[in-house]
Amino acid sequence: MKTACIQMNMALGNTAANFERAKELIRLAAKDRPDVILLPETWNTGFFPESGLREMSAGASERVKAELGGLAREYSVNIIAGSVSNLRDGKVYNTALILDRAGRCIASYDKTHLFSPMKEDKHYAPGQELCAFSLDGIPCGIIICYDIRFPELARSLALRGMDVLFVVSQWPNKRIHHLHALTAARAIENQAYVVCCNSTGRTKDIQYAGCSPVISPLGNTVAIGDGFESILTAELDLSILSEIRSSIPVMNDRRPDLYKL
């Protein structure tokens, strides 16, 4: 599986400009013929404009399905459309949408752990379900930014057979070492690839780091981005998974009698 992470620098609150920039970068990434293209967290609005958020979020998922779904179909590429601020049933969710090569939305995920230090929980509603899906027959899962601090979530996806965990984020520069440590931990403990797409740029006096990590099931760095808007490509060798899992049978040696997961 070849992945392309778009480290997008979005404009806070400018959904029109952000959609156009996202489509431009997807077209650029598609030239390298990846299997999967990823965008970062809340790329349609940035993270996040408190004033007018509901209005900016209206119709977001429908627009992603129509416009990015068209690009997925045009280039025959799977697109993990990052996440968008998304108004649904009167509430704003931080929603990830997964589009297959035919442009169909095959899965969606609402961020379950909301970042209370920045009052995300005051402006967004939390999701209530995990998200496991397949791309080209490969079992995958997705989480969003702060979710990665909760190992139960990734382990629950691993217990469903996940081979690749996708992470979309807007992670700040001052804590980028946390993101790198956490992505490595989630990869090692779940014996799965972790592909993280992080944003760049500056909003609300916060500098976002880029530096997107792609981590192997052994915790090795397959690829890592720089600190600027760019496209990071990486090849995932899924053939190594069976040997890693048989040599250290973590899942078989679990003690679920002592804990619920």
Coordinates of C-alpha atoms in Angstrom, one line a residue:
M1 CA 0.0 0.0 0.0
K2 CA 1.4 3.4 -1.0
T3 CA 0.1 6.3 1.0
A4 CA 0.3 10.1 0.5
C5 CA -0.2 12.4 3.4
I6 CA -1.1 16.0 2.5
Q7 CA 0.3 18.3 5.2
M8 CA -2.1 21.1 4.5
N9 CA -1.9 24.6 5.7
M10 CA -5.5 25.7 5.9
A11 CA -7.0 29.2 6.3
L12 CA -9.0 29.5 9.6
G13 CA -12.7 29.9 8.8
N14 CA -12.2 30.1 5.0
T15 CA -14.0 27.0 3.8
A16 CA -14.1 28.1 0.1
A17 CA -10.3 28.6 0.0
N18 CA -9.7 25.4 1.9
F19 CA -11.8 23.2 -0.4
E20 CA -10.0 24.6 -3.4
R21 CA -6.6 24.1 -1.9
A22 CA -7.4 20.6 -0.8
K23 CA -8.5 19.6 -4.3
E24 CA -5.4 21.2 -5.8
L25 CA -3.2 19.2 -3.4
I26 CA -5.1 16.0 -4.0
R27 CA -4.6 16.4 -7.8
L28 CA -0.9 16.9 -7.2
A29 CA -0.6 13.9 -4.8
A30 CA -2.5 11.7 -7.3
K31 CA 0.2 12.2 -9.9
D32 CA 2.5 9.8 -7.9
R33 CA -0.3 7.2 -8.1
P34 CA -0.7 6.3 -4.4
D35 CA -3.3 3.9 -3.2
V36 CA -4.4 6.2 -0.4
I37 CA -4.4 10.0 -0.1
L38 CA -4.9 11.5 3.4
L39 CA -5.8 15.0 4.5
P40 CA -5.4 16.4 8.1
E41 CA -8.0 17.2 10.8
T42 CA -10.7 19.8 10.2
W43 CA -9.1 21.0 7.0
N44 CA -12.3 22.7 5.9
T45 CA -12.4 25.2 8.8
G46 CA -9.1 24.9 10.6
F47 CA -9.1 24.1 14.3
F48 CA -11.4 25.9 15.0
P49 CA -13.3 29.1 14.5
E50 CA -15.7 29.5 17.4
S51 CA -17.7 32.3 15.7
G52 CA -19.8 31.1 12.9
L53 CA -18.7 27.4 13.2
R54 CA -22.2 26.0 12.7
E55 CA -22.7 28.0 9.5
M56 CA -19.3 27.0 8.1
S57 CA -19.9 23.3 9.0
A58 CA -23.3 23.1 7.2
G59 CA -23.3 20.7 4.3
A60 CA -19.6 19.8 4.8
S61 CA -20.0 16.0 4.5
E62 CA -22.2 16.3 1.4
R63 CA -19.6 18.6 -0.3
V64 CA -16.8 16.2 0.6
K65 CA -18.7 13.3 -0.9
A66 CA -19.5 15.2 -4.1
E67 CA -16.2 17.1 -4.8
L68 CA -13.6 14.8 -3.2
G69 CA -15.5 11.7 -4.2
G70 CA -15.3 13.0 -7.8
L71 CA -11.5 13.2 -7.5
A72 CA -11.3 9.7 -6.0
R73 CA -13.2 8.4 -9.0
E74 CA -11.3 10.5 -11.5
Y75 CA -7.9 9.3 -10.2
S76 CA -9.0 5.8 -9.0
V77 CA -7.6 6.5 -5.6
N78 CA -8.8 5.9 -2.0
I79 CA -9.1 9.2 -0.1
I80 CA -9.2 9.5 3.7
A81 CA -10.7 13.0 3.6
G82 CA -9.1 14.0 6.8
S83 CA -11.8 15.3 9.0
V84 CA -14.2 18.2 8.5
S85 CA -16.2 20.3 10.9
N86 CA -19.6 18.9 10.0
L87 CA -23.1 20.0 11.0
R88 CA -25.5 17.1 11.3
D89 CA -28.8 16.9 13.1
G90 CA -28.3 20.3 14.7
K91 CA -24.8 19.5 16.1
V92 CA -21.3 20.0 14.9
Y93 CA -19.1 16.9 14.7
N94 CA -15.4 16.4 13.9
T95 CA -16.1 13.9 11.1
A96 CA -13.7 11.8 9.0
L97 CA -14.9 10.5 5.7
I98 CA -13.4 7.5 3.8
L99 CA -13.9 7.4 0.0
D100 CA -13.0 4.4 -2.1
R101 CA -11.6 4.4 -5.6
A102 CA -15.1 4.6 -7.1
G103 CA -15.7 7.8 -5.1
R104 CA -18.2 6.1 -2.7
C105 CA -18.2 7.0 1.0
I106 CA -17.6 3.6 2.6
A107 CA -17.2 4.8 6.2
S108 CA -17.3 7.8 8.4
Y109 CA -16.1 8.5 12.0
D110 CA -16.9 11.2 14.4
K111 CA -14.1 12.1 16.8
T112 CA -14.9 10.4 20.1
H113 CA -12.3 12.2 22.4
L114 CA -12.7 16.0 22.3
F115 CA -9.8 18.2 23.3
S116 CA -11.2 20.0 26.3
P117 CA -8.0 22.2 26.9
M118 CA -9.1 24.1 23.7
K119 CA -12.8 23.8 24.5
E120 CA -13.5 21.5 21.6
D121 CA -16.0 19.7 23.8
K122 CA -18.0 23.0 24.1
H123 CA -18.4 23.4 20.3
Y124 CA -18.4 19.8 18.9
A125 CA -20.5 16.8 19.8
P126 CA -18.6 13.5 20.5
G127 CA -18.9 10.5 18.3
Q128 CA -20.3 7.3 19.8
E129 CA -18.8 4.6 17.5
L130 CA -15.5 3.2 16.3
C131 CA -14.7 3.0 12.7
A132 CA -13.2 -0.1 11.0
F133 CA -13.2 -0.4 7.2
S134 CA -11.3 -2.0 4.3
L135 CA -9.4 -0.4 1.5
D136 CA -8.5 -2.7 -1.4
G137 CA -9.2 -5.6 1.0
I138 CA -6.8 -4.3 3.7
P139 CA -8.4 -3.9 7.2
C140 CA -8.0 -0.4 8.5
G141 CA -9.1 1.9 11.2
I142 CA -9.1 5.6 11.8
I143 CA -8.8 8.0 14.8
I144 CA -8.5 11.7 15.0
C145 CA -5.7 13.7 16.8
Y146 CA -6.4 13.6 20.6
D147 CA -7.9 10.1 20.2
I148 CA -4.3 8.8 20.0
R149 CA -3.8 9.5 23.7
F150 CA -6.4 6.8 24.5
P151 CA -4.8 3.4 23.8
E152 CA -8.1 1.6 24.3
L153 CA -9.4 3.0 21.1
A154 CA -6.6 1.8 18.9
R155 CA -6.5 -1.6 20.7
S156 CA -10.3 -2.0 20.1
L157 CA -9.7 -1.5 16.4
A158 CA -6.7 -3.9 16.4
L159 CA -8.9 -6.6 18.0
R160 CA -11.1 -6.3 14.9
G161 CA -8.2 -7.2 12.7
M162 CA -6.7 -3.8 11.8
D163 CA -3.5 -3.8 9.7
V164 CA -3.3 0.0 9.2
L165 CA -4.3 2.7 11.6
F166 CA -4.8 6.1 10.0
V167 CA -4.5 9.2 12.2
V168 CA -5.5 12.7 11.0
S169 CA -4.5 15.6 13.2
Q170 CA -3.8 19.2 13.9
W171 CA -1.0 18.7 16.4
P172 CA 1.0 21.7 17.6
N173 CA 4.7 22.1 17.2
K174 CA 5.4 22.4 21.0
R175 CA 4.1 18.9 21.6
I176 CA 5.2 17.1 18.4
H177 CA 7.4 14.8 20.4
H178 CA 4.2 13.5 22.0
L179 CA 2.8 12.7 18.6
H180 CA 5.9 10.8 17.5
A181 CA 6.0 8.8 20.8
L182 CA 2.3 8.0 20.7
T183 CA 2.2 6.9 17.0
A184 CA 5.2 4.6 17.7
A185 CA 3.6 3.2 20.8
R186 CA 0.3 2.5 19.0
A187 CA 2.1 0.8 16.1
I188 CA 4.3 -1.4 18.4
E189 CA 1.6 -2.5 20.8
N190 CA -1.0 -3.3 18.1
Q191 CA 1.5 -4.7 15.6
A192 CA 0.1 -2.5 12.8
Y193 CA 1.2 0.3 10.6
V194 CA 0.3 3.8 11.7
V195 CA 0.0 6.5 9.1
C196 CA -0.5 10.0 10.5
C197 CA -1.3 13.1 8.5
N198 CA -0.7 16.3 10.5
S199 CA -1.4 19.9 9.4
T200 CA 1.0 22.8 9.1
G201 CA 0.6 26.6 9.4
R202 CA -0.4 28.9 12.2
T203 CA -3.9 29.7 13.6
K204 CA -5.0 31.2 16.9
D205 CA -1.3 31.8 17.7
I206 CA -0.7 28.1 17.6
Q207 CA 2.0 26.7 15.2
Y208 CA 1.1 23.3 13.8
A209 CA 4.0 21.0 13.3
G210 CA 3.6 19.0 10.1
C211 CA 6.3 16.3 10.7
S212 CA 3.7 13.6 9.9
P213 CA 5.0 10.2 11.0
V214 CA 4.5 6.9 9.2
I215 CA 5.5 4.1 11.6
S216 CA 6.0 0.3 11.0
P217 CA 4.6 -2.4 13.3
L218 CA 8.2 -2.7 14.7
G219 CA 8.1 1.0 15.6
N220 CA 10.5 2.0 12.9
T221 CA 10.0 5.3 11.0
V222 CA 9.1 4.5 7.4
A223 CA 8.8 8.2 6.5
I224 CA 8.4 11.5 8.3
G225 CA 7.3 14.9 7.0
D226 CA 8.9 18.3 7.3
G227 CA 7.4 21.4 8.9
F228 CA 5.9 22.9 5.8
E229 CA 2.9 22.3 3.6
S230 CA 4.0 19.3 1.5
I231 CA 3.1 15.8 0.4
L232 CA 4.7 12.8 2.2
T233 CA 4.6 9.5 0.4
A234 CA 5.4 6.1 2.0
E235 CA 5.2 2.5 1.0
L236 CA 3.8 0.0 3.5
D237 CA 5.0 -3.5 3.2
L238 CA 2.1 -5.5 4.6
S239 CA 3.8 -8.8 4.0
I240 CA 5.8 -8.4 7.2
L241 CA 2.7 -8.4 9.5
S242 CA 2.2 -12.1 9.8
E243 CA 5.8 -12.8 10.8
I244 CA 5.9 -10.0 13.3
R245 CA 2.6 -11.2 14.9
S246 CA 3.7 -14.9 15.0
S247 CA 7.1 -14.1 16.4
I248 CA 5.7 -12.0 19.3
P249 CA 2.1 -13.2 19.7
V250 CA 0.8 -10.2 21.7
M251 CA -2.9 -10.8 20.9
N252 CA -2.7 -14.5 21.9
D253 CA -0.9 -13.6 25.1
R254 CA -3.4 -11.0 26.3
R255 CA -5.3 -11.5 29.6
P256 CA -8.8 -10.4 28.9
D257 CA -9.9 -12.0 32.1
L258 CA -8.2 -9.2 33.9
Y259 CA -9.4 -6.3 31.8
K260 CA -12.4 -5.6 29.5
L261 CA -10.6 -5.1 26.2

